[in-house]
Coordinates of C-alpha atoms and ligand atoms in Angstrom, one line a residue:
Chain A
X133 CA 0.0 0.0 0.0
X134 CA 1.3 3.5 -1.0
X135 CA 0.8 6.2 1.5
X136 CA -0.2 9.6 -0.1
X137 CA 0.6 12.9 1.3
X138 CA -1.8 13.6 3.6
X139 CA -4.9 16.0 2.6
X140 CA -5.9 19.1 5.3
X141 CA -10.1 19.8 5.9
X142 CA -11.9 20.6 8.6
X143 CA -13.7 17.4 9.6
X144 CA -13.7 14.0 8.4
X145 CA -17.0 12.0 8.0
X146 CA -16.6 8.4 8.5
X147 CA -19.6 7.1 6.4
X148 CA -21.7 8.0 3.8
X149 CA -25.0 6.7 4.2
X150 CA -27.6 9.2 5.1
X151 CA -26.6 10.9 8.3
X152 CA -23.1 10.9 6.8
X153 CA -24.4 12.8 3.6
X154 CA -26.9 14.9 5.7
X155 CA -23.8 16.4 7.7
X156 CA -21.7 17.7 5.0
X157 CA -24.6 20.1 4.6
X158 CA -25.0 20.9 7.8
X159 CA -21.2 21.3 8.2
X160 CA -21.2 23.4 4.8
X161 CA -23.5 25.2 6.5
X162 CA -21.6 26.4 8.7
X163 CA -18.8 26.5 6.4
X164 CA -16.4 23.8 7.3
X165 CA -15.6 21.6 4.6
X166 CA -15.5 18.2 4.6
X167 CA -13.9 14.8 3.2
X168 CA -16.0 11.5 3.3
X169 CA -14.8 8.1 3.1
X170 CA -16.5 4.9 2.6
X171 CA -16.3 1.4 2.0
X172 CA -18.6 0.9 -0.3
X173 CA -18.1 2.7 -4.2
X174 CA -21.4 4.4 -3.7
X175 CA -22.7 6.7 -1.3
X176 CA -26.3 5.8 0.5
X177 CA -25.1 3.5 3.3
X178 CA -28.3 0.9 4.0
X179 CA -30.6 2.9 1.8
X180 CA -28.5 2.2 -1.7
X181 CA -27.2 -0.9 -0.6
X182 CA -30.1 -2.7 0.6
X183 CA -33.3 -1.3 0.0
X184 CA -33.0 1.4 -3.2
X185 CA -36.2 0.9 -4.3
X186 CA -38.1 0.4 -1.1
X187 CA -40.6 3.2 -0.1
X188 CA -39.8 5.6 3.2
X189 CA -42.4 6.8 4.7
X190 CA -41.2 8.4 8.2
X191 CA -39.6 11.5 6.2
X192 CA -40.6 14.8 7.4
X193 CA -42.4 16.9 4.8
X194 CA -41.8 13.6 2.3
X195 CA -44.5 11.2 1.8
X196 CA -43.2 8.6 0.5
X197 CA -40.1 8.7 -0.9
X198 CA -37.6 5.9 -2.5
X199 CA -34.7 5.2 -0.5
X200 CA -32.6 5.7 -3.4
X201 CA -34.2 8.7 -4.4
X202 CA -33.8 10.5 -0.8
X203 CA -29.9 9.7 -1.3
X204 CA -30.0 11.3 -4.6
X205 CA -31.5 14.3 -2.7
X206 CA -29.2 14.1 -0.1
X207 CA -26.2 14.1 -2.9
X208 CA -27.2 17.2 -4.8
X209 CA -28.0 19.1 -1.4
X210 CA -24.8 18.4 -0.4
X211 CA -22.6 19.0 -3.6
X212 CA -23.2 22.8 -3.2
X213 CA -20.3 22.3 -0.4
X214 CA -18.0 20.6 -2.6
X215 CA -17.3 17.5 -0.6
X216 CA -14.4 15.2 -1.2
X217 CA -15.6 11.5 -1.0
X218 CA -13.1 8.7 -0.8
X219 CA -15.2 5.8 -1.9
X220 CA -14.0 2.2 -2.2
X221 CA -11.8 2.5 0.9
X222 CA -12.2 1.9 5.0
X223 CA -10.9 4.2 7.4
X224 CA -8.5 1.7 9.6
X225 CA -6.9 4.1 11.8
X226 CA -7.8 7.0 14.3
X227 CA -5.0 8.9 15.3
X228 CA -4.9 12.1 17.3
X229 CA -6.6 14.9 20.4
X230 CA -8.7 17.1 19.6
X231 CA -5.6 19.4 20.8
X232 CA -3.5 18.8 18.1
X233 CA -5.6 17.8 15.0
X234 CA -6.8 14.2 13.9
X235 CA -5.4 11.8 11.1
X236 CA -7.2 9.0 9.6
X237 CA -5.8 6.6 7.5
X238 CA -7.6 4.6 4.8
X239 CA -7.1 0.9 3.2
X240 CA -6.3 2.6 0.2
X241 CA -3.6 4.7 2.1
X242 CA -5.3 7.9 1.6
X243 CA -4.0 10.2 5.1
X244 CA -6.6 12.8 6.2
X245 CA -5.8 15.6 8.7
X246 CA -8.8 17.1 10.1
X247 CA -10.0 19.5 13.3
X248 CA -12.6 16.8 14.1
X249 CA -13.8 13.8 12.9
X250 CA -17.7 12.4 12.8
X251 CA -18.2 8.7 12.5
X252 CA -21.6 8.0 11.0
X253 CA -20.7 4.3 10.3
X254 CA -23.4 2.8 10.9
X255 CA -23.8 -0.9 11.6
X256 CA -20.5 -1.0 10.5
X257 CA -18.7 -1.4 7.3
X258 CA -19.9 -3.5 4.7
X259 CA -18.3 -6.2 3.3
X260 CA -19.3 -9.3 2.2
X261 CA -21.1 -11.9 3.9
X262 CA -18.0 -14.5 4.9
X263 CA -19.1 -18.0 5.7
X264 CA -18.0 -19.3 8.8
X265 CA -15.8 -21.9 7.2
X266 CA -12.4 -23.6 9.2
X267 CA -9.5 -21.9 8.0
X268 CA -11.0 -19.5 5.6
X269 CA -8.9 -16.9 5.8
X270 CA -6.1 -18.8 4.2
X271 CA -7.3 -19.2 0.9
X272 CA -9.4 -15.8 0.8
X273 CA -8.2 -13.3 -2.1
X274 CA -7.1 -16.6 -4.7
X275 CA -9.0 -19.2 -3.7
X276 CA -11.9 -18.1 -2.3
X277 CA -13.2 -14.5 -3.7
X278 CA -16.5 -13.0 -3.1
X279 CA -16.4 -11.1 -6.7
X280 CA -15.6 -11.6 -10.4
X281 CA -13.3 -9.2 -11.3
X282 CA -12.2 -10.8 -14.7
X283 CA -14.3 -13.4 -16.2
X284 CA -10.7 -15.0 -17.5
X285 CA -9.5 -15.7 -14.5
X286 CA -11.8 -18.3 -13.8
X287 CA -11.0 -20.2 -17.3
X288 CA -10.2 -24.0 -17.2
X289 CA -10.9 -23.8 -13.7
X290 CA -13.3 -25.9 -11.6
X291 CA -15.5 -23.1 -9.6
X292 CA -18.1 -23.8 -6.9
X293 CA -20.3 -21.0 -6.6
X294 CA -22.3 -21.0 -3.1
X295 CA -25.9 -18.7 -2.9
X296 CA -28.8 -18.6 -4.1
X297 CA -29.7 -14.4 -5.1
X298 CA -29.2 -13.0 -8.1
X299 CA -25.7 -12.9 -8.1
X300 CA -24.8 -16.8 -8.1
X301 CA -27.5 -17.4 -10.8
X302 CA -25.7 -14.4 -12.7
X303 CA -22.4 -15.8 -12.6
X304 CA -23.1 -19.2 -12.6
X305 CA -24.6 -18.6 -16.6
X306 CA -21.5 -16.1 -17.2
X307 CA -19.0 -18.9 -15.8
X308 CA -20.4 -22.2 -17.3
X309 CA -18.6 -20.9 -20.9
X310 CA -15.0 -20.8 -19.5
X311 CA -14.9 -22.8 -16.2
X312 CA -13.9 -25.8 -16.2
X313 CA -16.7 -27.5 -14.0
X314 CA -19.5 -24.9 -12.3
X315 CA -21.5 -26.2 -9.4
X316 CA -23.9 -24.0 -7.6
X317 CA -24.5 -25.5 -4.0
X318 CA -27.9 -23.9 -2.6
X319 CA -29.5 -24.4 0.2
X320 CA -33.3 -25.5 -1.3
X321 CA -34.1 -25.7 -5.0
X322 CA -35.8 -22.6 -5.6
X323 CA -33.6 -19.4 -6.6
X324 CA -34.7 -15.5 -5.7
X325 CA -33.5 -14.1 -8.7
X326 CA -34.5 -13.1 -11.7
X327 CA -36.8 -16.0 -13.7
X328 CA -35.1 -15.3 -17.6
X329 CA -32.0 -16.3 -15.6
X330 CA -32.6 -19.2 -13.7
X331 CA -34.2 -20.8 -17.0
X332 CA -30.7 -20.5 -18.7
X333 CA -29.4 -21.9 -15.5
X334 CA -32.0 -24.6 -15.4
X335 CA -30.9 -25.1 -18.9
X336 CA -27.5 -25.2 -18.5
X337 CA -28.0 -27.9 -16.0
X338 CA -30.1 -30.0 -18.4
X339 CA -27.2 -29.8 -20.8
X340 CA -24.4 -31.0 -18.1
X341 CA -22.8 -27.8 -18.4
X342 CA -24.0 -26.9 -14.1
X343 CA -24.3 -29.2 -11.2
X344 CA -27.1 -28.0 -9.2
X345 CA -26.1 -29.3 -5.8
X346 CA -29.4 -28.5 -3.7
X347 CA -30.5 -28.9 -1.0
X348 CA -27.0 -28.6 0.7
X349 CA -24.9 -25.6 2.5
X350 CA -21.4 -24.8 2.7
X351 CA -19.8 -27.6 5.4
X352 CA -15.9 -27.3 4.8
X353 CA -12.6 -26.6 2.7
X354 CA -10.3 -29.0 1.4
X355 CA -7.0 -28.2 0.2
X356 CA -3.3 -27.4 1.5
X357 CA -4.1 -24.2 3.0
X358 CA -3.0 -22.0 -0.1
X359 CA -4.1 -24.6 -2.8
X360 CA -8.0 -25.4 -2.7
X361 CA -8.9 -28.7 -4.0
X362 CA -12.4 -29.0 -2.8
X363 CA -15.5 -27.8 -0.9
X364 CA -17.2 -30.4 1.3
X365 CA -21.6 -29.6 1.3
X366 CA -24.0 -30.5 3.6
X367 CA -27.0 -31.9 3.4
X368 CA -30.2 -31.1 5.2
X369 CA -30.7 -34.8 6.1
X370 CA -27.0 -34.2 7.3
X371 CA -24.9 -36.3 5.0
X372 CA -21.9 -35.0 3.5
X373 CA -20.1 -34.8 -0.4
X374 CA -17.2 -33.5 -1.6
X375 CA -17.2 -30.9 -4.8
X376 CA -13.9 -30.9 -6.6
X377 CA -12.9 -27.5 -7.0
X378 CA -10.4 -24.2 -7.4
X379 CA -12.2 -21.5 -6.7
X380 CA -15.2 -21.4 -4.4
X381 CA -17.3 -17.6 -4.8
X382 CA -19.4 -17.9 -1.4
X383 CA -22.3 -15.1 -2.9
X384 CA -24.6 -14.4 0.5
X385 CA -24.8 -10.6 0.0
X386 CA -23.5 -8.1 2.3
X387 CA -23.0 -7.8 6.3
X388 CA -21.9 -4.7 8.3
X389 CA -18.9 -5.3 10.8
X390 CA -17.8 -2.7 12.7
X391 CA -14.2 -3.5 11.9
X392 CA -11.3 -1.1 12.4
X393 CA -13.6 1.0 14.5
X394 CA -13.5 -1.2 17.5
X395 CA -10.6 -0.4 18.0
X396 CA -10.4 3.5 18.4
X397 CA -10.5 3.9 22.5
X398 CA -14.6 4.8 22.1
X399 CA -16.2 2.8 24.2
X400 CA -18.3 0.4 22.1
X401 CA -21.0 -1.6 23.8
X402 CA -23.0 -4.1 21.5
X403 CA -22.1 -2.3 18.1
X404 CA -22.7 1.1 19.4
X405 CA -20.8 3.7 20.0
X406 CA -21.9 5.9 23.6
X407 CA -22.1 9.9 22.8
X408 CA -23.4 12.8 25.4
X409 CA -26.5 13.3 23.5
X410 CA -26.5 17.1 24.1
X411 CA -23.1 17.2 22.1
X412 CA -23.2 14.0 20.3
X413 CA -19.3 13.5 21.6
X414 CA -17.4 10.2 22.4
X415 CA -15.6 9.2 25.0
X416 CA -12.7 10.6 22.9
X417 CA -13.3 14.4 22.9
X418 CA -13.4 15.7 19.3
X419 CA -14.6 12.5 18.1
X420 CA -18.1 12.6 17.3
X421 CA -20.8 9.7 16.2
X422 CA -23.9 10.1 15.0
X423 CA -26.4 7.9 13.1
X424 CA -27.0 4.3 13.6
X425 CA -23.9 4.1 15.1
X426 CA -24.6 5.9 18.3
X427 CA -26.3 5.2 21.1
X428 CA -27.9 7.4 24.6
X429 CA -30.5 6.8 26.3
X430 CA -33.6 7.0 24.2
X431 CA -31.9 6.9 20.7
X432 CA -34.1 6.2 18.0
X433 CA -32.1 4.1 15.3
X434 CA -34.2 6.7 12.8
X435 CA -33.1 8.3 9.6
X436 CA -34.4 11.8 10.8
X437 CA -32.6 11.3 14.2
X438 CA -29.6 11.1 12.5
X439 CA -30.1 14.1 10.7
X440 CA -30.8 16.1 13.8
X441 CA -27.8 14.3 15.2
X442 CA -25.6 15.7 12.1
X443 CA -26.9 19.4 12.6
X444 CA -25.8 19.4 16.4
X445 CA -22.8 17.7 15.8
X446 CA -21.8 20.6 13.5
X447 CA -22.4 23.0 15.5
X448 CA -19.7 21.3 17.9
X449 CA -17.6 20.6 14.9
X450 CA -17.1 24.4 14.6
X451 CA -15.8 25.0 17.6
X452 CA -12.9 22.9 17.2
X453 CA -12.4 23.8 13.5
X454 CA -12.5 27.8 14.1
X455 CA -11.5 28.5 17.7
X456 CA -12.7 31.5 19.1
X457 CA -14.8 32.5 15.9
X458 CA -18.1 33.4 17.2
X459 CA -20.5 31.4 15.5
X460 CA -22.4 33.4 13.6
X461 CA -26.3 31.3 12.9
X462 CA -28.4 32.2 10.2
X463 CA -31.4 30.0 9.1
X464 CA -31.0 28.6 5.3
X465 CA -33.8 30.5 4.3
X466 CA -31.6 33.7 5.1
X467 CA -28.3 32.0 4.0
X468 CA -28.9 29.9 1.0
X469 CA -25.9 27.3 0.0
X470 CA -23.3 29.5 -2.2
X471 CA -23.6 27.7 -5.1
X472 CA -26.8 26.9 -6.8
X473 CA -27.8 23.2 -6.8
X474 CA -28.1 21.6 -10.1
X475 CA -31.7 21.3 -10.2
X476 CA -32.4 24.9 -9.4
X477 CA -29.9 26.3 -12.1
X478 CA -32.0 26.8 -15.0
X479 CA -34.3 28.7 -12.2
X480 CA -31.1 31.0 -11.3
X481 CA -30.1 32.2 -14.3
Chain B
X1046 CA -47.7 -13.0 30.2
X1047 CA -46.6 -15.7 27.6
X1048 CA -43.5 -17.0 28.3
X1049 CA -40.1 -17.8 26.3
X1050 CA -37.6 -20.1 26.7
X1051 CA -34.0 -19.8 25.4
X1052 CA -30.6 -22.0 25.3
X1053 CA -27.6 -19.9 24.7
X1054 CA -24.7 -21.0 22.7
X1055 CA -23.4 -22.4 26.3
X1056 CA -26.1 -24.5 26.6
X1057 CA -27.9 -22.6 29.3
X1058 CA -31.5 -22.5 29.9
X1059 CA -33.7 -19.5 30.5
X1060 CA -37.1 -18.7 31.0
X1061 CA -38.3 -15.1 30.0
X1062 CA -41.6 -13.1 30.4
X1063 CA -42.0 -12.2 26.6
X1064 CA -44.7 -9.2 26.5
X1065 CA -47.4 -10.0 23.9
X1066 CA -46.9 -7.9 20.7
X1067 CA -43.0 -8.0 20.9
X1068 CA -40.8 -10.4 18.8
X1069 CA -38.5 -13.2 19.7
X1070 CA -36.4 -10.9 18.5
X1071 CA -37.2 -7.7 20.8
X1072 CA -37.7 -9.6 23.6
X1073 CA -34.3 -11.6 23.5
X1074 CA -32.3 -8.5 23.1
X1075 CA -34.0 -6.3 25.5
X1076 CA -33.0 -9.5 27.7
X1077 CA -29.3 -9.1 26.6
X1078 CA -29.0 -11.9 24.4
X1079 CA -26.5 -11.0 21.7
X1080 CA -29.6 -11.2 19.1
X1081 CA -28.5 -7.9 16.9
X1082 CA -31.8 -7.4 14.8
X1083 CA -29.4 -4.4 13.1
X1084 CA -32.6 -3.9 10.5
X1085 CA -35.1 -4.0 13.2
X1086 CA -37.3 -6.8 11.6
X1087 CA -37.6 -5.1 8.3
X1088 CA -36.2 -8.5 7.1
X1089 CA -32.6 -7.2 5.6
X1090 CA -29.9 -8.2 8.0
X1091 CA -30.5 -12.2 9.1
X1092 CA -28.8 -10.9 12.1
X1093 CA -31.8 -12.8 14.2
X1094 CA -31.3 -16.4 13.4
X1095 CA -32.9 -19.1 16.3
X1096 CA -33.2 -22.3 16.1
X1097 CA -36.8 -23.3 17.2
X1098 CA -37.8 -26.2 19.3
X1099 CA -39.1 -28.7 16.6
X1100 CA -41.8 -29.5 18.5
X1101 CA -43.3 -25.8 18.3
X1102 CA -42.0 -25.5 14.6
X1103 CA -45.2 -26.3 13.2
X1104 CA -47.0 -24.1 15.5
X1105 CA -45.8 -21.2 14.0
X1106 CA -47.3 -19.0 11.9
X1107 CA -46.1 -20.0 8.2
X1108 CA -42.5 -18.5 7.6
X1109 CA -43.1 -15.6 4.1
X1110 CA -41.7 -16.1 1.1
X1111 CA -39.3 -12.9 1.9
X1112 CA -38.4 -14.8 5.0
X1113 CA -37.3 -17.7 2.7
X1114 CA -35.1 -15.5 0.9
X1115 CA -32.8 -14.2 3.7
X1116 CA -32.8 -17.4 4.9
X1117 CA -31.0 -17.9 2.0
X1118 CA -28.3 -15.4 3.1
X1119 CA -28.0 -17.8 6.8
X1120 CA -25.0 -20.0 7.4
X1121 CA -25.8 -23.1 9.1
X1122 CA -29.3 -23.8 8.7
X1123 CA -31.4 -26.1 10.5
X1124 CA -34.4 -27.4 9.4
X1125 CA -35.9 -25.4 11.9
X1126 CA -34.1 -22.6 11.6
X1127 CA -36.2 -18.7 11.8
X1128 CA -35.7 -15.3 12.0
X1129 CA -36.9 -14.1 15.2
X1130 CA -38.1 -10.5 14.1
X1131 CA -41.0 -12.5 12.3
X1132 CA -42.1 -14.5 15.6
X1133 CA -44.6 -12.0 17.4
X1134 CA -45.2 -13.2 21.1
X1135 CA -48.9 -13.8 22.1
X1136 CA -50.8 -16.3 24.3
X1137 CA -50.8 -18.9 21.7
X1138 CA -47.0 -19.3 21.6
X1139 CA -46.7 -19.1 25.5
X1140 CA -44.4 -21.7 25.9
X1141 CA -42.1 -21.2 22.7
X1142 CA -38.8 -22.8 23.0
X1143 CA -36.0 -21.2 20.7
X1144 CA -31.8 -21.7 21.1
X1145 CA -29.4 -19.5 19.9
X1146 CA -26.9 -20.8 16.6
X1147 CA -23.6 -21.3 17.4
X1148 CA -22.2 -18.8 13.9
Ligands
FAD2675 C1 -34.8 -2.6 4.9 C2 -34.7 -1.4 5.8 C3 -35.7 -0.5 5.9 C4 -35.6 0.7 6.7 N1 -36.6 1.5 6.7 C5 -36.4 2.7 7.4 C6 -37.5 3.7 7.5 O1 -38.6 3.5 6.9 N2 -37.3 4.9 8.2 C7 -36.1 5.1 8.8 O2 -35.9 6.2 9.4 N3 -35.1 4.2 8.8 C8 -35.2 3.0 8.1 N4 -34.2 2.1 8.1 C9 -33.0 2.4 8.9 C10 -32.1 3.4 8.2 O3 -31.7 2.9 6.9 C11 -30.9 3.6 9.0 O4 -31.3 4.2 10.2 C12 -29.9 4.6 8.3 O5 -29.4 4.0 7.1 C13 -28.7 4.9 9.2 O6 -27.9 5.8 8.5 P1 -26.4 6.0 8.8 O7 -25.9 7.0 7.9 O8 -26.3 6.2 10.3 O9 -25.7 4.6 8.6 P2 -25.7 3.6 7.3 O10 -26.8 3.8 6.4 O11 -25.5 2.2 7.9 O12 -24.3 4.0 6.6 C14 -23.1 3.8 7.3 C15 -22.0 3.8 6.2 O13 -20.7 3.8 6.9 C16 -19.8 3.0 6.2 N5 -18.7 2.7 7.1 C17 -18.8 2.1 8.3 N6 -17.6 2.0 8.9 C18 -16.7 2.5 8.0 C19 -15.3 2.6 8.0 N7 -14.5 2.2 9.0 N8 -14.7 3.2 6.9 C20 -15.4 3.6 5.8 N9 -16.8 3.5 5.8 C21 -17.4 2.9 6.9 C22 -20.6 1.8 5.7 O14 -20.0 1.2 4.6 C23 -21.9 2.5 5.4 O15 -22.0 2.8 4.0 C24 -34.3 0.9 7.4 C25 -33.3 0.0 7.3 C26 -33.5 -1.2 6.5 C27 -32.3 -2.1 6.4
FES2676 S1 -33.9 -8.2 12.5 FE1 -33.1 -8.1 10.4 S2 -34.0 -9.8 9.5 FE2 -34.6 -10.0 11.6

């Protein structure tokens, strides 16, 4: 991993689901700008990962609106404050007093300096769902991968592919060309995804070209440790077989783990992260969470809490980032964001 | 009040008071089970998985196709395996025995 020369802002938001997105406003606000990192290559958190196109209906002032839509909203009222996102990448570490400044350093070894820093993380990062297999992590990254990045790298090679979503249906059509063998262990015989692709699976299997092994979950790995050479299935009636195999792409969707963050000196109890609700602060002063993540007594784990979370966090933010600057508050209606938001140009000129 | 029973991964036994309208789910973590329930029962996390008694498995109401699915997203199965959010405590399910998975 290269280390970049670290970048200078005024606070870092960890996350960039909703609250996260919500507080670069509210920090832009008050002008402080902001950098953003998450793990996953989109911003939206739970509501673009897993439920886009699920209706909210506990927005203020909104109706119903589409969880992917409020993100887009969130996005463009945002962008007026020119946030920097670092998307793709974790935050690992947490250095730093509010005293002298905070650094944050990514997986991708992107180094952040910041005044303060906001963790809106959430249920944690996501990643992908790992199953709880003896000595997985040994073959993880070349022998067991949780992605296709190139189709090729799977030729002439005898792949096991273990769900039953949309993704292992997907991949198990894509594969059947260039693998050598492609067996899709599943845990019943009916698939959830969609039907035009399970009937060229269904096909395929006709033909020879896929093992359907169903009913049967993932029960072991075989191999040297580096080398896989097969994945032992289970049964429901509890009997055993052996697939021959190279690859194994375990495809159970995503999970959030709170990761790196454990391991900051906040205090976490149960996945949570305890604030002074007044100030929204950590045990770690200058450190603030806010979202899912946090937890006082009566916390609501609620969108629009979150969002009043992010606007009083901000406020504490500024102290730290402009010491001794009164903090001069204006309501947006009197102080509308600088630049004019896409939607509203045409309007503006 | 209907009552729950619960084996943790230890093997210990417990008998709760389960408050009519709450889930398995609810009521195990307001007990301080480590039952997550990070989506609150909006059936997107699996983070509630139980294993129910199988003499009470067919007593329960009929497990939803949606339930099915993120089932499918579960590790370790057992034929009677649930996710607790969809259990709602009442009178008829006074009783209900449920362990705790080991993964
Ligand atoms: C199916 C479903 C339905 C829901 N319905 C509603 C509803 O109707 N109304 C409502 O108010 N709420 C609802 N919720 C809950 C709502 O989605 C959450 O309260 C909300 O997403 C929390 O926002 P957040 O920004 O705090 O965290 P999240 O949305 O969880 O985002 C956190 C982000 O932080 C990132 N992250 C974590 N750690 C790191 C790290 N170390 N480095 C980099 N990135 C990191 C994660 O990758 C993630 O993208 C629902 C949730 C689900 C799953
Ligand atoms: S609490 Fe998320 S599926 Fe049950």
């Amino acid at each position: 991993m290269t280390v970049s020369p670290p970048l200078t802002t005024d606070v870092v938001i960890i996350g960039a689901g909703p609250v996260g997105l919500f507080a670069i406003f509210q920090c832009g606000m008050l002008g402080l700008r902001a950098h953003v990192v998450d793990t996953l290559d989109t911003p939206g958190g739970q509501c673009a990962a897993l439920y886009p196109e699920k209706p909210i209906y506990d927005i203020p002032s909104r109706p119903e609106v589409l969880a992917g839509d409020l993100i887009a909203g969130l996005e463009a009222q945002a962008r007026p404050f020119d946030p920097v996102f670092h998307l793709g990448q974790t935050v690992e570490t947490l250095e730093g007093t509010a005293d002298e400044g905070f650094t944050v350093t990514t997986s991708a070894g992107t180094v952040i300096c910041a005044s303060a820093v906001m963790i809106a993380a959430g249920g944690g990062s996501f990643g992908p769902n790992r199953p709880p297999l003896d000595g997985l992590s040994a073959y993880e990254g070349h022998a067991v991968v949780y992605s296709v990045q190139r189709k090729e790298d799977f030729r002439d090679r005898r792949v096991v592919i273990a769900g039953g979503g949309d993704s292992a249906v997907d991949w198990a059509v894509a594969l059947a060309d260039v693998a050598a063998s492609v067996a899709v262990v599943h845990r019943r015989p009916k698939f959830r995804a969609a039907p035009d692709m399970v009937a060229r699976m269904t096909t395929l299997a006709e033909s020879g070209r896929i093992d359907l092994v169903t009913p049967y979950q993932l029960a072991g790995l075989d191999g040297d440790g580096g080398a896989l050479s097969g994945v032992l299935v289970r049964h429901t009636d509890g009997s055993s077989r052996r697939l021959e195999a190279d690859i194994l792409l375990p495809l159970f969707g995503l999970r959030m783990d709170l990761g790196p963050l454990a391991s900051w000196g906040l205090g976490i109890d149960k996945g949570h992260v305890a604030v002074n609700p007044a100030t929204l602060e950590t045990a770690r002063p200058g450190v603030f969470a806010i979202g899912d993540i946090t937890h006082y007594p009566g916390k609501l784990k609620l969108i629009l809490c979150g969002f009043a979370e992010a606007a009083m966090a901000a406020h504490q933010v500024f102290a730290l980032a402009r010491p001794g600057e009164a903090l001069h508050f204006e309501h947006s209606t009197s102080k509308p964001p600088a630049v004019p938001r896409p939607c509203n140009s045409a309007m503006a000129s | 009040m209907p009552k729950l029973t619960v084996t943790d991964t230890t093997g210990k036994t417990a008998t709760l008071d389960a408050r009519t309208g709450l889930s398995v789910m609810e009521t195990l973590r307001s007990n301080g089970y480590p039952v997550v329930g990070e989506c609150e029962g909006s059936l997107a996390c699996a983070t509630c998985h139980v294993i129910v008694d199988p003499a009470w498995a067919d007593r329960l109401p009929e497990i939803s196709e949606k339930e099915e699915d993120m089932l499918d997203t579960v590790f370790d199965l057992t034929a009677t395996s649930r996710l607790c959010c969809q259990i709602i405590m009442g009178d008829q399910l006074d009783g209900l025995a449920v362990s705790l998975p080991t993964t």
